Coordinates of C-alpha atoms in Angstrom, one line a residue:
Chain A
M732 CA 21.6 -151.0 -37.9
N733 CA 21.3 -149.8 -41.5
E734 CA 22.5 -151.9 -44.4
Q735 CA 25.9 -150.2 -44.8
Q736 CA 26.6 -150.6 -41.1
S737 CA 25.6 -154.2 -41.2
L738 CA 27.8 -154.9 -44.2
L739 CA 30.8 -153.1 -42.7
T740 CA 30.4 -154.9 -39.4
L741 CA 30.2 -158.2 -41.1
I742 CA 33.3 -157.6 -43.1
Y743 CA 35.3 -156.6 -40.0
N744 CA 33.7 -159.2 -37.6
D745 CA 32.4 -162.7 -37.7
N746 CA 28.8 -162.3 -36.4
P747 CA 26.5 -165.2 -37.4
T748 CA 23.4 -163.6 -35.8
L749 CA 23.9 -160.3 -37.7
L750 CA 24.6 -162.3 -40.9
A751 CA 21.3 -164.2 -40.6
E752 CA 19.4 -161.0 -39.8
S753 CA 21.0 -159.0 -42.7
G754 CA 20.1 -161.6 -45.4
L755 CA 23.5 -160.8 -47.0
D756 CA 25.3 -163.5 -49.0
I757 CA 28.3 -164.9 -47.1
R758 CA 30.1 -165.6 -50.4
G759 CA 30.1 -161.8 -51.1
I760 CA 31.2 -161.0 -47.6
T761 CA 34.0 -163.5 -47.8
I762 CA 35.3 -161.7 -50.9
Y763 CA 35.2 -158.3 -49.2
R764 CA 37.0 -159.8 -46.2
R765 CA 39.7 -161.2 -48.4
N766 CA 40.0 -157.9 -50.4
L767 CA 40.3 -155.9 -47.1
L768 CA 43.0 -158.2 -45.8
A769 CA 44.9 -158.2 -49.0
N770 CA 44.7 -154.4 -49.3
A771 CA 45.7 -154.0 -45.7
Q772 CA 48.6 -156.4 -46.1
R773 CA 49.9 -154.6 -49.2
A774 CA 49.6 -151.2 -47.5
L775 CA 51.5 -152.2 -44.4
S776 CA 54.1 -154.0 -46.4
I777 CA 54.8 -150.8 -48.3
T778 CA 54.8 -148.6 -45.1
F779 CA 56.8 -151.2 -43.1
P780 CA 59.0 -152.9 -45.6
T781 CA 61.6 -154.1 -43.0
I782 CA 59.0 -155.8 -40.8
F783 CA 57.5 -157.6 -43.8
Q784 CA 60.9 -158.8 -45.0
L785 CA 61.7 -160.0 -41.5
L786 CA 58.6 -162.0 -40.9
D787 CA 57.2 -165.1 -42.7
S788 CA 54.1 -164.4 -44.7
D789 CA 51.8 -166.5 -42.5
V790 CA 53.0 -164.6 -39.4
S791 CA 52.6 -161.3 -41.1
E792 CA 49.1 -162.1 -42.4
D793 CA 48.1 -163.0 -38.9
L794 CA 49.5 -159.7 -37.5
V795 CA 47.8 -157.7 -40.2
Q796 CA 44.5 -159.4 -39.4
Q797 CA 44.9 -158.6 -35.7
F798 CA 46.0 -155.0 -36.4
L799 CA 43.0 -154.5 -38.7
A800 CA 40.6 -155.5 -35.9
L801 CA 42.3 -153.3 -33.4
C802 CA 43.1 -150.2 -35.5
P803 CA 40.9 -150.2 -38.6
P804 CA 41.8 -147.6 -41.2
S805 CA 40.0 -144.2 -40.9
Q806 CA 41.5 -141.9 -43.4
G807 CA 40.8 -143.3 -46.9
D808 CA 44.4 -143.3 -47.7
W809 CA 46.2 -146.5 -46.9
G810 CA 49.5 -144.6 -46.8
Q811 CA 48.4 -142.8 -43.6
W812 CA 47.4 -146.0 -41.9
G813 CA 49.8 -147.7 -39.4
E814 CA 50.8 -145.0 -36.9
E815 CA 50.0 -147.5 -34.0
F816 CA 51.6 -150.5 -35.7
S817 CA 54.9 -150.2 -33.8
H818 CA 53.1 -150.1 -30.4
F819 CA 50.8 -152.9 -31.6
I820 CA 53.9 -155.1 -32.3
A821 CA 55.4 -154.2 -29.0
T822 CA 52.3 -155.6 -27.2
S823 CA 52.1 -158.8 -29.4
Q824 CA 53.7 -162.2 -28.8
I825 CA 56.1 -161.7 -31.7
A826 CA 58.0 -159.0 -29.7
Y827 CA 59.0 -161.6 -27.1
D828 CA 60.8 -163.6 -29.8
Y829 CA 62.1 -160.6 -31.8
P830 CA 62.3 -157.6 -29.4
Y831 CA 63.8 -155.3 -31.9
L832 CA 60.7 -155.4 -34.2
P833 CA 58.8 -152.5 -32.6
D834 CA 61.8 -150.2 -33.0
C835 CA 62.3 -151.4 -36.6
A836 CA 58.6 -150.6 -37.2
M837 CA 59.0 -147.2 -35.7
L838 CA 62.0 -146.5 -38.0
D839 CA 60.0 -147.8 -41.1
W840 CA 57.1 -145.4 -40.1
H841 CA 59.4 -142.4 -39.9
I842 CA 61.1 -143.2 -43.1
H843 CA 57.7 -143.7 -44.8
H844 CA 56.6 -140.3 -43.5
A845 CA 59.8 -138.6 -44.7
L846 CA 59.4 -140.3 -48.1
H847 CA 56.1 -138.5 -48.6
G848 CA 56.8 -135.5 -46.5
V849 CA 56.8 -131.9 -47.7
D850 CA 59.7 -130.9 -50.0
Q851 CA 61.8 -128.5 -47.9
L852 CA 65.2 -127.0 -48.7
I853 CA 67.2 -124.7 -46.5
D854 CA 66.2 -121.0 -46.6
H855 CA 69.7 -119.8 -47.5
A856 CA 68.8 -116.1 -46.7
S857 CA 68.0 -117.0 -43.1
L858 CA 71.7 -118.1 -42.6
Q859 CA 72.3 -114.4 -42.2
R860 CA 70.7 -114.6 -38.7
L861 CA 73.8 -116.3 -37.5
G862 CA 75.8 -113.2 -38.3
D863 CA 73.3 -110.5 -37.2
S864 CA 71.7 -112.0 -34.1
E865 CA 72.9 -113.4 -30.8
P866 CA 72.6 -117.2 -30.3
E867 CA 70.1 -116.7 -27.5
H868 CA 67.8 -115.0 -29.9
I869 CA 68.1 -117.6 -32.7
K870 CA 65.9 -120.6 -33.1
V871 CA 66.6 -123.3 -35.7
Q872 CA 63.7 -124.7 -37.5
L873 CA 64.6 -128.2 -38.6
N874 CA 63.4 -129.8 -41.8
K875 CA 60.1 -131.4 -41.2
N876 CA 61.5 -134.7 -42.4
V877 CA 63.9 -135.0 -39.6
A878 CA 63.0 -137.4 -36.8
L879 CA 64.9 -138.9 -33.9
I880 CA 64.4 -142.4 -32.6
T881 CA 65.9 -144.0 -29.5
S882 CA 66.6 -147.7 -29.5
K883 CA 69.0 -150.2 -27.9
Y884 CA 68.9 -152.3 -31.1
P885 CA 70.9 -151.7 -34.4
I886 CA 67.8 -150.6 -36.3
N887 CA 69.7 -148.7 -38.9
D888 CA 71.8 -151.7 -39.7
I889 CA 68.7 -153.9 -39.8
F890 CA 67.1 -151.4 -42.2
Y891 CA 70.1 -151.2 -44.5
A892 CA 70.6 -154.9 -44.4
H893 CA 67.2 -155.2 -46.2
H894 CA 67.0 -152.0 -48.3
H895 CA 70.5 -150.7 -49.3
S896 CA 70.8 -150.5 -53.0
E897 CA 74.2 -152.2 -53.0
D898 CA 74.5 -155.9 -52.2
S899 CA 77.9 -155.5 -50.5
Q900 CA 76.4 -152.8 -48.2
R901 CA 73.4 -155.0 -47.4
K902 CA 75.8 -157.8 -46.4
S903 CA 78.0 -155.5 -44.3
A904 CA 74.9 -154.1 -42.5
M905 CA 73.6 -157.6 -41.9
L906 CA 76.9 -158.6 -40.3
R907 CA 77.0 -155.5 -38.1
A908 CA 73.3 -156.0 -37.1
K909 CA 73.9 -159.7 -36.1
E910 CA 77.0 -158.8 -34.2
T911 CA 75.3 -156.1 -32.2
L912 CA 72.2 -158.2 -31.5
T913 CA 74.3 -161.1 -30.1
S914 CA 76.4 -158.8 -27.9
S915 CA 75.5 -158.8 -24.3
V916 CA 75.7 -155.1 -23.8
N917 CA 73.2 -153.0 -25.8
A918 CA 73.3 -149.4 -24.9
E919 CA 70.6 -147.0 -26.1
Q920 CA 71.4 -145.1 -29.2
V921 CA 69.7 -142.2 -31.0
F922 CA 69.0 -142.6 -34.7
M923 CA 68.1 -139.8 -37.0
V924 CA 65.9 -140.0 -40.1
F925 CA 66.4 -137.2 -42.6
R926 CA 65.8 -136.6 -46.3
P927 CA 68.7 -135.0 -48.3
E928 CA 66.7 -135.1 -51.6
F929 CA 63.9 -137.6 -52.2
Q930 CA 65.3 -140.7 -50.5
P931 CA 65.3 -140.7 -46.7
K932 CA 68.4 -141.9 -44.8
V933 CA 69.0 -143.0 -41.3
I934 CA 72.2 -142.6 -39.3
T935 CA 73.4 -143.1 -35.7
L936 CA 74.1 -139.8 -33.8
T937 CA 76.8 -139.3 -31.3
E938 CA 75.6 -138.4 -27.8
S939 CA 76.4 -134.7 -28.3
E940 CA 74.7 -134.6 -31.7
S941 CA 71.6 -136.2 -30.3
I942 CA 71.4 -133.8 -27.4
F943 CA 71.9 -130.8 -29.7
V944 CA 69.4 -131.9 -32.3
N945 CA 66.9 -132.8 -29.6
A946 CA 67.2 -129.4 -28.1
L947 CA 66.6 -127.8 -31.5
Q948 CA 63.6 -130.0 -32.0
Q949 CA 62.2 -128.8 -28.7
Q950 CA 62.5 -125.2 -30.1
K951 CA 65.2 -124.2 -27.6
S952 CA 67.4 -121.3 -28.6
L953 CA 70.7 -121.9 -30.3
A954 CA 72.4 -120.7 -27.1
D955 CA 70.5 -123.2 -25.0
A956 CA 71.2 -126.0 -27.4
L957 CA 74.9 -125.2 -27.4
D958 CA 74.8 -125.0 -23.6
A959 CA 73.3 -128.5 -23.5
V960 CA 76.4 -129.9 -25.2
S961 CA 79.0 -127.6 -23.6
H962 CA 80.2 -130.3 -21.2
L963 CA 80.9 -132.6 -24.1
N964 CA 84.2 -132.0 -25.9
D965 CA 83.4 -133.6 -29.2
F966 CA 80.8 -131.1 -30.4
S967 CA 81.7 -128.4 -32.9
F968 CA 78.8 -126.2 -34.1
E969 CA 80.7 -125.2 -37.2
N970 CA 81.2 -128.8 -38.3
W971 CA 77.7 -129.7 -37.4
L972 CA 76.3 -126.8 -39.5
L973 CA 78.3 -127.8 -42.6
T974 CA 77.0 -131.4 -42.3
A975 CA 73.5 -130.2 -41.5
I976 CA 73.3 -128.0 -44.6
E977 CA 74.7 -130.9 -46.7
Q978 CA 72.2 -133.3 -45.3
N979 CA 69.3 -130.9 -45.6
L980 CA 68.5 -131.0 -41.8
I981 CA 67.8 -127.3 -41.5
Y982 CA 64.8 -125.4 -42.9
Q983 CA 65.3 -122.0 -41.4
F984 CA 67.1 -119.8 -38.8
K985 CA 64.8 -117.4 -37.0
A986 CA 65.7 -114.5 -34.9
E987 CA 63.3 -113.9 -32.0
Q988 CA 63.3 -111.5 -29.0
L989 CA 63.1 -114.0 -26.1
Chain B
M1122 CA 43.0 -127.8 -68.7
S1123 CA 40.6 -128.8 -71.5
V1124 CA 41.2 -131.4 -74.2
K1125 CA 39.6 -131.3 -77.6
N1126 CA 37.4 -134.3 -78.1
N1127 CA 37.5 -134.4 -81.9
N1128 CA 39.3 -137.7 -81.9
I1129 CA 39.0 -140.4 -79.3
L1130 CA 41.4 -140.1 -76.4
I1131 CA 43.0 -143.2 -75.2
G1132 CA 44.9 -143.5 -71.9
V1133 CA 46.5 -145.9 -69.5
G1134 CA 46.5 -146.3 -65.7
L1135 CA 49.9 -145.1 -64.4
R1136 CA 51.3 -147.2 -61.6
H1137 CA 54.6 -146.9 -59.8
P1138 CA 56.6 -149.5 -61.8
H1139 CA 56.0 -147.5 -64.9
F1140 CA 57.1 -144.1 -63.6
T1141 CA 60.4 -144.1 -65.5
D1142 CA 58.6 -145.3 -68.7
V1143 CA 56.1 -142.6 -68.7
L1144 CA 58.8 -139.9 -68.4
T1145 CA 61.3 -141.4 -70.8
Q1146 CA 59.4 -143.3 -73.5
P1147 CA 57.9 -141.5 -76.5
K1148 CA 54.4 -140.3 -75.9
Q1149 CA 52.1 -143.0 -77.2
V1150 CA 48.8 -142.4 -75.3
D1151 CA 46.7 -139.3 -75.0
F1152 CA 46.4 -139.2 -71.2
V1153 CA 47.3 -141.1 -68.1
E1154 CA 45.1 -141.8 -65.1
V1155 CA 46.3 -142.2 -61.5
H1156 CA 44.7 -143.1 -58.2
S1157 CA 44.3 -139.8 -56.3
E1158 CA 45.0 -141.3 -52.9
N1159 CA 48.4 -142.5 -54.0
F1160 CA 49.5 -138.8 -54.2
F1161 CA 48.0 -137.5 -51.0
G1162 CA 51.4 -137.0 -49.5
E1163 CA 52.7 -133.5 -49.0
G1164 CA 55.8 -134.1 -51.2
G1165 CA 58.4 -136.6 -52.2
A1166 CA 59.4 -138.5 -55.3
A1167 CA 56.0 -139.8 -56.3
L1168 CA 54.4 -136.4 -56.3
S1169 CA 57.4 -135.0 -58.2
V1170 CA 57.0 -137.7 -60.9
L1171 CA 53.3 -136.8 -61.1
K1172 CA 54.1 -133.2 -61.7
Q1173 CA 56.6 -134.1 -64.4
T1174 CA 54.1 -136.4 -66.0
R1175 CA 51.6 -133.6 -65.9
E1176 CA 54.0 -131.6 -68.1
R1177 CA 53.8 -134.3 -70.8
Y1178 CA 50.2 -135.7 -70.5
P1179 CA 46.7 -134.6 -69.5
I1180 CA 45.9 -136.4 -66.2
S1181 CA 42.8 -138.1 -65.1
L1182 CA 42.5 -138.3 -61.3
H1183 CA 40.6 -141.4 -60.3
S1184 CA 39.7 -141.6 -56.6
T1185 CA 39.0 -144.9 -54.9
S1186 CA 38.2 -144.0 -51.3
M1187 CA 35.7 -141.1 -51.4
G1188 CA 32.7 -143.3 -51.0
L1189 CA 30.1 -141.0 -52.5
G1190 CA 27.3 -143.4 -51.7
S1191 CA 28.2 -143.5 -47.9
R1192 CA 25.6 -142.7 -45.4
E1193 CA 28.4 -141.0 -43.4
E1194 CA 29.7 -137.7 -44.6
I1195 CA 33.0 -137.8 -46.4
P1196 CA 35.6 -136.5 -43.9
Q1197 CA 36.9 -133.0 -44.4
D1198 CA 40.5 -134.1 -44.2
Y1199 CA 40.0 -136.5 -47.1
L1200 CA 38.4 -133.7 -49.2
Y1201 CA 41.1 -131.2 -48.2
R1202 CA 43.8 -133.5 -49.6
L1203 CA 41.8 -134.2 -52.7
K1204 CA 41.2 -130.5 -53.4
K1205 CA 44.9 -129.7 -52.8
L1206 CA 45.9 -132.4 -55.3
T1207 CA 43.3 -131.2 -57.8
Q1208 CA 44.5 -127.7 -57.6
M1209 CA 48.1 -128.8 -58.1
I1210 CA 47.4 -131.2 -61.1
D1211 CA 44.5 -129.6 -62.8
P1212 CA 43.1 -132.9 -64.1
F1213 CA 41.1 -133.0 -67.3
L1214 CA 38.9 -135.8 -65.8
M1215 CA 38.0 -136.5 -62.2
S1216 CA 36.2 -139.7 -61.2
E1217 CA 35.0 -141.8 -58.3
H1218 CA 32.8 -144.9 -57.8
A1219 CA 29.1 -145.4 -57.0
C1220 CA 29.9 -147.1 -53.8
F1221 CA 30.2 -146.6 -50.0
T1222 CA 33.4 -146.7 -48.0
W1223 CA 32.8 -144.9 -44.7
G1224 CA 31.0 -146.3 -41.6
Q1225 CA 31.1 -146.4 -37.9
Q1226 CA 32.5 -149.0 -35.6
Q1227 CA 32.2 -148.6 -31.8
G1228 CA 31.6 -144.9 -32.3
Q1229 CA 34.7 -144.4 -34.5
L1230 CA 34.7 -143.5 -38.2
I1231 CA 36.3 -146.3 -40.2
H1232 CA 37.1 -146.8 -43.8
S1233 CA 36.1 -150.0 -45.6
G1234 CA 39.4 -150.2 -47.6
D1235 CA 37.3 -151.4 -50.6
L1236 CA 34.5 -150.3 -52.9
L1237 CA 31.4 -151.6 -51.1
P1238 CA 28.0 -151.8 -52.9
I1239 CA 25.1 -149.5 -52.2
E1240 CA 21.4 -150.0 -52.2
H1241 CA 19.9 -148.7 -55.4
T1242 CA 16.8 -147.0 -54.0
H1243 CA 15.4 -143.5 -54.3
A1244 CA 16.6 -142.7 -50.7
S1245 CA 20.2 -143.7 -51.4
L1246 CA 20.0 -141.8 -54.7
D1247 CA 19.0 -138.7 -52.7
R1248 CA 21.9 -139.2 -50.3
M1249 CA 24.4 -139.7 -53.1
C1250 CA 23.2 -136.7 -55.0
M1251 CA 23.8 -134.6 -51.9
Q1252 CA 27.3 -136.0 -51.5
V1253 CA 28.1 -135.4 -55.2
D1254 CA 26.7 -131.9 -55.1
R1255 CA 28.8 -131.1 -52.0
V1256 CA 32.0 -132.5 -53.6
Q1257 CA 31.5 -130.9 -57.0
S1258 CA 30.8 -127.6 -55.3
L1259 CA 33.9 -127.9 -53.1
L1260 CA 36.2 -128.9 -56.0
G1261 CA 34.5 -126.6 -58.5
R1262 CA 34.6 -129.5 -61.0
E1263 CA 32.3 -132.0 -62.5
L1264 CA 32.7 -135.6 -61.2
I1265 CA 32.5 -138.7 -63.3
I1266 CA 30.9 -141.6 -61.4
E1267 CA 31.8 -145.2 -62.1
N1268 CA 29.7 -148.3 -61.9
V1269 CA 31.2 -151.0 -59.7
S1270 CA 31.8 -154.7 -59.5
A1271 CA 29.6 -155.9 -56.6
Y1272 CA 29.8 -159.3 -54.9
L1273 CA 26.5 -159.0 -53.1
H1274 CA 23.2 -157.2 -53.6
F1275 CA 20.8 -155.6 -51.2
A1276 CA 17.3 -157.0 -51.4
Q1277 CA 15.9 -153.4 -50.9
S1278 CA 17.3 -152.2 -54.3
H1279 CA 14.5 -151.4 -56.7
L1280 CA 16.4 -149.5 -59.3
S1281 CA 19.0 -151.0 -61.6
E1282 CA 22.5 -149.6 -61.2
A1283 CA 22.3 -148.1 -64.7
A1284 CA 19.0 -146.3 -63.9
F1285 CA 20.5 -145.1 -60.6
L1286 CA 23.5 -143.6 -62.4
A1287 CA 21.4 -142.1 -65.1
A1288 CA 19.2 -140.3 -62.5
L1289 CA 22.3 -139.3 -60.5
S1290 CA 23.8 -137.7 -63.6
Q1291 CA 20.6 -136.0 -64.5
R1292 CA 20.1 -134.5 -61.0
T1293 CA 23.7 -133.5 -60.3
G1294 CA 25.3 -132.8 -63.6
A1295 CA 27.9 -135.4 -62.9
K1296 CA 28.8 -137.7 -65.7
I1297 CA 29.2 -141.5 -65.9
L1298 CA 32.3 -143.5 -66.1
L1299 CA 31.3 -146.7 -67.8
D1300 CA 33.5 -149.6 -66.7
I1301 CA 32.7 -152.4 -69.1
N1302 CA 34.6 -155.0 -67.2
N1303 CA 32.5 -154.3 -64.1
I1304 CA 29.4 -155.0 -66.1
A1305 CA 30.9 -158.2 -67.4
V1306 CA 32.0 -159.3 -63.8
N1307 CA 28.5 -158.7 -62.5
S1308 CA 27.0 -160.5 -65.5
L1309 CA 29.1 -163.6 -64.8
N1310 CA 28.5 -163.5 -61.0
F1311 CA 24.8 -162.7 -60.9
E1312 CA 23.2 -162.5 -64.3
G1313 CA 23.9 -165.9 -66.0
G1314 CA 27.0 -164.7 -67.9
D1315 CA 25.5 -163.5 -71.2
I1316 CA 27.9 -160.5 -71.1
A1317 CA 26.9 -159.0 -74.4
Q1318 CA 23.3 -159.0 -73.4
S1319 CA 24.1 -157.5 -69.9
I1320 CA 26.2 -154.7 -71.5
A1321 CA 23.4 -154.0 -74.1
N1322 CA 20.8 -153.9 -71.3
Y1323 CA 23.1 -151.6 -69.2
I1324 CA 24.1 -149.0 -71.8
K1325 CA 20.7 -148.6 -73.4
V1326 CA 19.5 -147.1 -70.0
L1327 CA 22.3 -144.4 -70.0
P1328 CA 21.6 -141.2 -71.9
I1329 CA 24.0 -140.8 -74.8
D1330 CA 25.6 -137.6 -73.5
S1331 CA 25.9 -138.9 -69.9
V1332 CA 29.0 -141.1 -70.4
A1333 CA 32.3 -139.1 -70.2
Q1334 CA 34.8 -141.9 -69.8
I1335 CA 35.1 -145.7 -70.4
H1336 CA 37.3 -148.1 -68.4
L1337 CA 38.5 -151.4 -69.9
A1338 CA 40.2 -154.0 -67.8
G1339 CA 40.7 -157.8 -67.5
S1340 CA 39.8 -160.2 -64.7
S1341 CA 41.4 -163.5 -63.9
L1342 CA 39.3 -166.6 -64.3
P1343 CA 38.3 -168.1 -61.0
A1344 CA 38.1 -171.7 -60.0
T1345 CA 34.8 -173.4 -61.0
G1346 CA 31.9 -172.2 -59.0
E1347 CA 33.6 -169.2 -57.5
F1348 CA 32.9 -165.6 -58.1
V1349 CA 34.9 -163.7 -60.7
I1350 CA 37.0 -161.0 -59.0
D1351 CA 37.6 -157.6 -60.7
D1352 CA 41.3 -157.8 -60.1
H1353 CA 42.7 -155.9 -63.1
A1354 CA 45.4 -158.5 -63.5
C1355 CA 45.2 -159.5 -67.1
P1356 CA 44.5 -158.3 -70.6
V1357 CA 41.0 -157.1 -71.6
S1358 CA 38.9 -160.1 -72.5
D1359 CA 37.3 -160.6 -76.0
Q1360 CA 33.9 -160.2 -74.4
V1361 CA 34.8 -156.8 -72.9
W1362 CA 36.3 -155.7 -76.3
Q1363 CA 32.9 -156.6 -77.9
G1364 CA 31.2 -154.6 -75.2
Y1365 CA 33.5 -151.7 -75.9
E1366 CA 32.3 -151.8 -79.6
Q1367 CA 28.7 -151.5 -78.4
A1368 CA 29.6 -148.6 -76.1
I1369 CA 31.5 -146.7 -78.8
Q1370 CA 28.6 -147.2 -81.2
R1371 CA 26.2 -145.7 -78.6
F1372 CA 28.3 -143.0 -76.9
G1373 CA 30.8 -142.0 -79.6
A1374 CA 34.4 -140.9 -79.0
V1375 CA 34.5 -141.2 -75.2
P1376 CA 37.9 -141.0 -73.5
T1377 CA 38.9 -144.6 -72.8
L1378 CA 41.3 -146.0 -70.3
I1379 CA 43.1 -149.3 -70.0
E1380 CA 43.3 -150.2 -66.3
W1381 CA 45.8 -152.7 -65.2
D1382 CA 46.7 -152.8 -61.5
N1383 CA 48.0 -156.2 -60.5
D1384 CA 50.6 -158.5 -62.2
L1385 CA 51.5 -155.4 -64.1
P1386 CA 52.8 -156.0 -67.7
T1387 CA 55.7 -154.1 -69.3
W1388 CA 54.9 -150.5 -70.4
S1389 CA 55.0 -151.7 -74.1
I1390 CA 52.3 -154.4 -73.5
L1391 CA 50.2 -151.8 -71.7
I1392 CA 50.6 -149.4 -74.7
A1393 CA 49.7 -152.3 -77.0
E1394 CA 46.4 -152.7 -75.2
A1395 CA 45.8 -149.0 -75.6
D1396 CA 46.6 -149.2 -79.3
K1397 CA 44.1 -152.0 -79.6
A1398 CA 41.4 -149.8 -78.0
R1399 CA 42.2 -146.9 -80.3
A1400 CA 42.1 -149.1 -83.4
L1401 CA 38.8 -150.7 -82.4
A1402 CA 37.2 -147.4 -81.5
N1403 CA 38.4 -145.7 -84.7
S1404 CA 37.1 -148.5 -86.8
I1405 CA 33.6 -148.1 -85.2
L1406 CA 33.8 -144.3 -85.4
A1407 CA 34.8 -144.4 -89.0
K1408 CA 31.6 -146.2 -89.9
G1409 CA 29.8 -143.2 -88.3
E1410 CA 27.1 -145.4 -86.9
R1411 CA 25.4 -144.5 -83.7
Q1412 CA 22.8 -146.7 -82.1

């Protein structure tokens, strides 16, 4: 093992034999271990702000330590680290006590991605496809910052209870979250992350909206997406389109010969 | 973008809490420096702020993860992101550290998350020259390589860090970023703590035209018997200011940056540190003395 490999291994792992063989000073290694943990903790607390507000600092430090060992960073940009964090939480002891944490982490991850995602605005010219092509030939390319998450927990309320800019809204969201968490029936819901301008938002979708957006995400034609919600009476494409343009959900309409 | 270097250029490190200040306050520094990796995203508010800042200030891109001294090759994805940012921002300075960051664990490439020290040997110099050549060629730009605070040393090292950097500069055309606080931290931790002497010993090894930037920062005082950590969490110390005088005497009007990363002060306090650097440098430069 070369000197760089030895040092990196000793920072990530406690290995007394390797330490003795390397001749490296444990005081220095201890500093690098502390720095790594502090950097990792800071990075995850930025990417997963809800999780780190929900957990006590000693619990979160422990989680970060375990996550570092299991999924060390590999990209040189702490902002890209943490894709597996939600799954990691789901398999850790803390999820038994707080089963909604993995889904909260998933929401944090998508919001973090949307926050740094590509700046996309609707291609207005492409709206013309709606007039000059048949729905079966039209595909809707959603904005890259749109993501759907399914959860039986009130993850949007938990998120806003911690991050809404207005105190009254935070309190209301907290009340709703507590009410839902204590209710005996928790049906699955679909949440949508999107970015109207720079600040991502999350909302709960109705069943028809979620089926429709999911179909578009799967690159089904507009006709097929509309067919998927035809049995539900509450869906209006015209209303959805107006809201979608307002919320910056659509990037482009494309006409294709299928 | 080129910047005339008739007068000394003084800048500050730009961090998130100062984004509004940098765009709204009167221009009081000559440039700002950001950590490249903080802007590796494809879009969003932070990148938008950086682009707006670029309209007001020359920008120095300071990378912290490239690991030019790594035995592993720097991943393509990292370099792709850096190149994209470089093309977007057109920085007037572009710097990294003389350290390693990449390694393998169980067959997987991992990142150290920190600036890890390298051996200062001819073999590691050869390796780092290759990495620097590769990156400079890819970016089409000259890099500036910074000396680091190290908390351990490799027994195999037979060159001083200063001699290592001087040779690296001579062989690759890269310049040197002289971090005076890093020399001070290493002096306190490993060289008995005569900071003035450590700085004098260091800078006399560096060719006069090799230093293209200076970093000034402060470090918190540790508990007795513990290592000093280069935490950039307080004002520049008197000893580092004295070292800065020595550096300006030797290297002349080199662009200088105040780095402050933790326990951030207000923008006005940061600017006051920059003003202090400018006044000190100008007083030395006015005397026209070079060592």
